[in-house]
Each structure stands twice: as structure tokens, then as C-alpha cells.
Amino acid sequence: MAALESGIDIVIPNWNGKKILAPCLDSIANQTYQQYAVTVVDNGSTDGSAALLREHYAEARLVVLPENQGFSAAVNIGITTGNAPFVFLLNNDTELDPDCLAQLMRAAALFKDDAFFSPKMLSYDERDVLDGAGDGFLRGGVGYRLGTMEKDSDAYNQSRRIFGACGGAALYRRSMLETIGLFDEDFFAYLEDVDLNLRANRAGFRCRYVPGAIVYHIGSATTGSKINALTVRLSTRNNFFVLVKNYPLIFFVRFFPVICIYQFFWLLFVIKKRQLHAYLSGILGFFRGFLVMAGKRREIPAASGISDRQFAQRICESERDVIASIMRRREAHGKGNRLLRMYLRLFLSTS
């Protein structure tokens, strides 16, 4: 490994994760690649997480925040405490395959034109089921973990370029983060990685999926469930934040039909889950933060590295990847894809 460009700052945000931290940190200690430093940013935990770390994992740098400042603020603090050429962002509810970091660093050495890297994430409990094979993007303004809930297969065993990486496990060249900026703390949590993926692509950077790097992910270990009032409120608000901040004006005209389609089905979903109040709270939060996001959008074009046309092509290509993944999952469960095929013909065939 000495020949590889080396040095990783591993950043783990933690909020009341005492019960799940040990397997994560133990799996890091067992890595075949050992040129790393671990920083755990404790986000105002009240469950004794900090005491556990001080007693049993003193080798990890511990940053204790007095209150929960959100995912984005925590990881930004962790990133800025280090200076290694690579940053590996990792959720606390994960376990790494022993060769995970080595595989990521081999990919970084081999694909020098790629600026960030996504491992293969598998379900912690069903290790033949994908949690995600990198992130795609839907023009409605949200990310989608490619392969999620699909059986692991040859379709996800090839290294390739993808739109972005899930913030739950992602390797970044620090130089890229210094160019585009860190995670947006106004998002607090949810879709902050989608925002960063968009900014990275707009600046011309590319992400690579590395199937040999395996991460086992519990998922929703902090919030307790995938759908609750907090996730609905923040996801709704941040979905509109992503659009206002990152879309050139022409995109709102070009993608208006698909934005409306996504919002319609998202509303139906939250009504079905009896989370309409949280949804409306998210809409209100968007209007409260609109001027802030509108101000930030003016800062992005100055650092852009590709044209609006190229940016739109990347987004459309990514949505095709997402639709293909959804169709594979539905077919595996014996469900039809007539509506998705119609969507492809109507909204992506000429994009």
C-alpha cells in the first residue's frame, strides 16, 4: 500500500449511538489499510457515548458538541479537524469489510480523474441485499440509492462512474471539498449529500462506484425508523432547498413536469403514512429559508466547471440509472413496470 496516495481522515458523526459505535470502530481497527485517523463528533449525546469512547477508544479523536447541531455541522467540524488528502465520511451504524479502505484507496490511485468514491453498501442484517451502490439523482430534486433493496448481483459488481455518493459512507479527495465547499449546515440533516453531489458535478468532478469496498449498514439507527415526522419535515424542506440552490432557471422550465410529478407522488406518500402535518411543516420551513437558499445559488456558478447543457445531461443520465434500478427491484418482486416505461418514453427519451 505504500505506493498509493495515502492518508485518510475518517469522520463519524454520532448522536446517542452508544449501542452501535463499538462494531463500527472495531471494524475500522481491523482494516488492512492502516493509514488513517478517526474523528468522532458527538452531537450532544445523552446516552454515555462520549464516556464509552474515552474509556475504550482513546485512540480516536473525540469532539463533543454541547447540543445536536445536525449532521452537516458535525461532519464539517470533523472534516476541518484533519488535513489528510482523503476524507472518509461514515455513519455510526456501519461495519466495514476488512479490505474496504484498501479497495477505496486503490481506486483513488487508479482513477485519478475521479474526485469521490462510493463503496458498495449492504444490509447489515441481510448481507446479500443492497443498501445502496452509490447515489443517483432524480430531476424532482432528490437522491436515490442505486440498487437499494435489490439482491446483490453482477449488475453491481462493476466499477463505474455514477452521479454521487451517499453521505453514510463516502471517500472524498480533500482537494474537491476545498473547491466546492463542505456540507450545507442549513440542511441540518437529510439531502445534504444530494446538495454536495450536485455541486460537485456542476464543478466538473466525477464520482466512482467501487464494488470491492464493502460497508454493512443498519440504516435509520439514529432516528429509529425510515419514515417519521422528522424525516418527512426535513426531506420536504430540503428537497426544495436542493432545487432552489442548485438548478439554473432554465431547469425549472425544462424539468417542471417531472418536478410536479415527483411532488404529487411524495404528497400521496406522506398522506398514506399520516405525516401530512410534518409535510406542511416542511413546506413552511422552505419558505422561511427561501431567501437564504436563493442567496447561496448565486455563489455556485462562479465555481462551475461544466455548462448547463452538460449538467443537464449528467442529471438525465443519472435518472435513467435510477429508473433502471427501480425496475429491476420491481421485476424481482413480480411487479410490473408499465408506468415507469411510459415515464421513460415521455420524459427521458429525448433528454
PDB file of N, CA and C in Angstrom, residues 244-278:
ATOM      1  N   VAL A 244     -33.871  25.027  -5.415  1.00  0.00           N
ATOM      2  CA  VAL A 244     -33.655  26.476  -5.467  1.00  0.00           C
ATOM      3  C   VAL A 244     -32.170  26.810  -5.479  1.00  0.00           C
ATOM      4  N   LYS A 245     -31.396  26.059  -4.727  1.00  0.00           N
ATOM      5  CA  LYS A 245     -29.977  26.354  -4.615  1.00  0.00           C
ATOM      6  C   LYS A 245     -29.182  25.945  -5.848  1.00  0.00           C
ATOM      7  N   ASN A 246     -29.546  24.813  -6.467  1.00  0.00           N
ATOM      8  CA  ASN A 246     -28.670  24.203  -7.470  1.00  0.00           C
ATOM      9  C   ASN A 246     -29.162  24.266  -8.909  1.00  0.00           C
ATOM     10  N   TYR A 247     -30.443  24.484  -9.139  1.00  0.00           N
ATOM     11  CA  TYR A 247     -30.950  24.459 -10.510  1.00  0.00           C
ATOM     12  C   TYR A 247     -30.832  25.822 -11.180  1.00  0.00           C
ATOM     13  N   PRO A 248     -30.191  25.886 -12.350  1.00  0.00           N
ATOM     14  CA  PRO A 248     -30.300  27.098 -13.166  1.00  0.00           C
ATOM     15  C   PRO A 248     -31.771  27.340 -13.516  1.00  0.00           C
ATOM     16  N   LEU A 249     -32.119  28.574 -13.782  1.00  0.00           N
ATOM     17  CA  LEU A 249     -33.530  28.914 -14.039  1.00  0.00           C
ATOM     18  C   LEU A 249     -34.120  28.097 -15.181  1.00  0.00           C
ATOM     19  N   ILE A 250     -33.331  27.837 -16.211  1.00  0.00           N
ATOM     20  CA  ILE A 250     -33.845  27.095 -17.351  1.00  0.00           C
ATOM     21  C   ILE A 250     -34.273  25.687 -16.954  1.00  0.00           C
ATOM     22  N   PHE A 251     -33.672  25.122 -15.907  1.00  0.00           N
ATOM     23  CA  PHE A 251     -34.034  23.776 -15.468  1.00  0.00           C
ATOM     24  C   PHE A 251     -35.461  23.739 -14.918  1.00  0.00           C
ATOM     25  N   PHE A 252     -35.889  24.826 -14.273  1.00  0.00           N
ATOM     26  CA  PHE A 252     -37.248  24.847 -13.737  1.00  0.00           C
ATOM     27  C   PHE A 252     -38.281  24.802 -14.855  1.00  0.00           C
ATOM     28  N   VAL A 253     -37.934  25.358 -16.008  1.00  0.00           N
ATOM     29  CA  VAL A 253     -38.819  25.282 -17.171  1.00  0.00           C
ATOM     30  C   VAL A 253     -38.730  23.896 -17.805  1.00  0.00           C
ATOM     31  N   ARG A 254     -37.512  23.436 -18.032  1.00  0.00           N
ATOM     32  CA  ARG A 254     -37.303  22.157 -18.714  1.00  0.00           C
ATOM     33  C   ARG A 254     -37.800  20.968 -17.895  1.00  0.00           C
ATOM     34  N   PHE A 255     -37.585  21.009 -16.584  1.00  0.00           N
ATOM     35  CA  PHE A 255     -37.925  19.870 -15.729  1.00  0.00           C
ATOM     36  C   PHE A 255     -39.229  20.068 -14.953  1.00  0.00           C
ATOM     37  N   PHE A 256     -39.986  21.123 -15.270  1.00  0.00           N
ATOM     38  CA  PHE A 256     -41.196  21.432 -14.496  1.00  0.00           C
ATOM     39  C   PHE A 256     -42.166  20.254 -14.413  1.00  0.00           C
ATOM     40  N   PRO A 257     -42.464  19.557 -15.515  1.00  0.00           N
ATOM     41  CA  PRO A 257     -43.409  18.429 -15.410  1.00  0.00           C
ATOM     42  C   PRO A 257     -42.954  17.339 -14.452  1.00  0.00           C
ATOM     43  N   VAL A 258     -41.659  16.977 -14.501  1.00  0.00           N
ATOM     44  CA  VAL A 258     -41.203  15.887 -13.636  1.00  0.00           C
ATOM     45  C   VAL A 258     -41.083  16.344 -12.183  1.00  0.00           C
ATOM     46  N   ILE A 259     -40.802  17.627 -11.965  1.00  0.00           N
ATOM     47  CA  ILE A 259     -40.816  18.149 -10.598  1.00  0.00           C
ATOM     48  C   ILE A 259     -42.218  18.022 -10.013  1.00  0.00           C
ATOM     49  N   CYS A 260     -43.217  18.382 -10.804  1.00  0.00           N
ATOM     50  CA  CYS A 260     -44.606  18.286 -10.347  1.00  0.00           C
ATOM     51  C   CYS A 260     -45.010  16.832 -10.088  1.00  0.00           C
ATOM     52  N   ILE A 261     -44.579  15.935 -10.969  1.00  0.00           N
ATOM     53  CA  ILE A 261     -44.911  14.515 -10.795  1.00  0.00           C
ATOM     54  C   ILE A 261     -44.324  13.993  -9.489  1.00  0.00           C
ATOM     55  N   TYR A 262     -43.041  14.322  -9.246  1.00  0.00           N
ATOM     56  CA  TYR A 262     -42.426  13.845  -8.014  1.00  0.00           C
ATOM     57  C   TYR A 262     -43.146  14.407  -6.795  1.00  0.00           C
ATOM     58  N   GLN A 263     -43.428  15.707  -6.797  1.00  0.00           N
ATOM     59  CA  GLN A 263     -44.081  16.316  -5.634  1.00  0.00           C
ATOM     60  C   GLN A 263     -45.466  15.728  -5.398  1.00  0.00           C
ATOM     61  N   PHE A 264     -46.187  15.410  -6.466  1.00  0.00           N
ATOM     62  CA  PHE A 264     -47.516  14.819  -6.329  1.00  0.00           C
ATOM     63  C   PHE A 264     -47.436  13.461  -5.642  1.00  0.00           C
ATOM     64  N   PHE A 265     -46.517  12.609  -6.087  1.00  0.00           N
ATOM     65  CA  PHE A 265     -46.418  11.275  -5.505  1.00  0.00           C
ATOM     66  C   PHE A 265     -45.819  11.318  -4.095  1.00  0.00           C
ATOM     67  N   TRP A 266     -44.937  12.274  -3.833  1.00  0.00           N
ATOM     68  CA  TRP A 266     -44.421  12.430  -2.472  1.00  0.00           C
ATOM     69  C   TRP A 266     -45.549  12.836  -1.519  1.00  0.00           C
ATOM     70  N   LEU A 267     -46.425  13.746  -1.950  1.00  0.00           N
ATOM     71  CA  LEU A 267     -47.563  14.157  -1.133  1.00  0.00           C
ATOM     72  C   LEU A 267     -48.492  12.981  -0.862  1.00  0.00           C
ATOM     73  N   LEU A 268     -48.778  12.180  -1.892  1.00  0.00           N
ATOM     74  CA  LEU A 268     -49.621  10.993  -1.689  1.00  0.00           C
ATOM     75  C   LEU A 268     -48.982  10.052  -0.674  1.00  0.00           C
ATOM     76  N   PHE A 269     -47.663   9.906  -0.761  1.00  0.00           N
ATOM     77  CA  PHE A 269     -46.957   9.003   0.144  1.00  0.00           C
ATOM     78  C   PHE A 269     -47.055   9.479   1.594  1.00  0.00           C
ATOM     79  N   VAL A 270     -46.836  10.778   1.827  1.00  0.00           N
ATOM     80  CA  VAL A 270     -46.864  11.252   3.213  1.00  0.00           C
ATOM     81  C   VAL A 270     -48.284  11.216   3.780  1.00  0.00           C
ATOM     82  N   ILE A 271     -49.273  11.407   2.920  1.00  0.00           N
ATOM     83  CA  ILE A 271     -50.660  11.273   3.377  1.00  0.00           C
ATOM     84  C   ILE A 271     -50.932   9.830   3.791  1.00  0.00           C
ATOM     85  N   LYS A 272     -50.468   8.894   2.973  1.00  0.00           N
ATOM     86  CA  LYS A 272     -50.625   7.472   3.293  1.00  0.00           C
ATOM     87  C   LYS A 272     -49.956   7.131   4.619  1.00  0.00           C
ATOM     88  N   LYS A 273     -48.809   7.745   4.893  1.00  0.00           N
ATOM     89  CA  LYS A 273     -48.077   7.489   6.136  1.00  0.00           C
ATOM     90  C   LYS A 273     -48.562   8.364   7.297  1.00  0.00           C
ATOM     91  N   ARG A 274     -49.619   9.143   7.058  1.00  0.00           N
ATOM     92  CA  ARG A 274     -50.214  10.009   8.080  1.00  0.00           C
ATOM     93  C   ARG A 274     -49.209  11.018   8.620  1.00  0.00           C
ATOM     94  N   GLN A 275     -48.489  11.620   7.693  1.00  0.00           N
ATOM     95  CA  GLN A 275     -47.471  12.603   8.055  1.00  0.00           C
ATOM     96  C   GLN A 275     -47.725  13.943   7.364  1.00  0.00           C
ATOM     97  N   LEU A 276     -48.998  14.256   7.114  1.00  0.00           N
ATOM     98  CA  LEU A 276     -49.328  15.495   6.409  1.00  0.00           C
ATOM     99  C   LEU A 276     -48.890  16.724   7.209  1.00  0.00           C
ATOM    100  N   HIS A 277     -49.036  16.672   8.511  1.00  0.00           N
ATOM    101  CA  HIS A 277     -48.625  17.820   9.332  1.00  0.00           C
ATOM    102  C   HIS A 277     -47.126  18.069   9.197  1.00  0.00           C
ATOM    103  N   ALA A 278     -46.335  16.997   9.208  1.00  0.00           N
ATOM    104  CA  ALA A 278     -44.884  17.142   9.048  1.00  0.00           C
ATOM    105  C   ALA A 278     -44.541  17.686   7.664  1.00  0.00           C
TER     106      ALA A 278
END
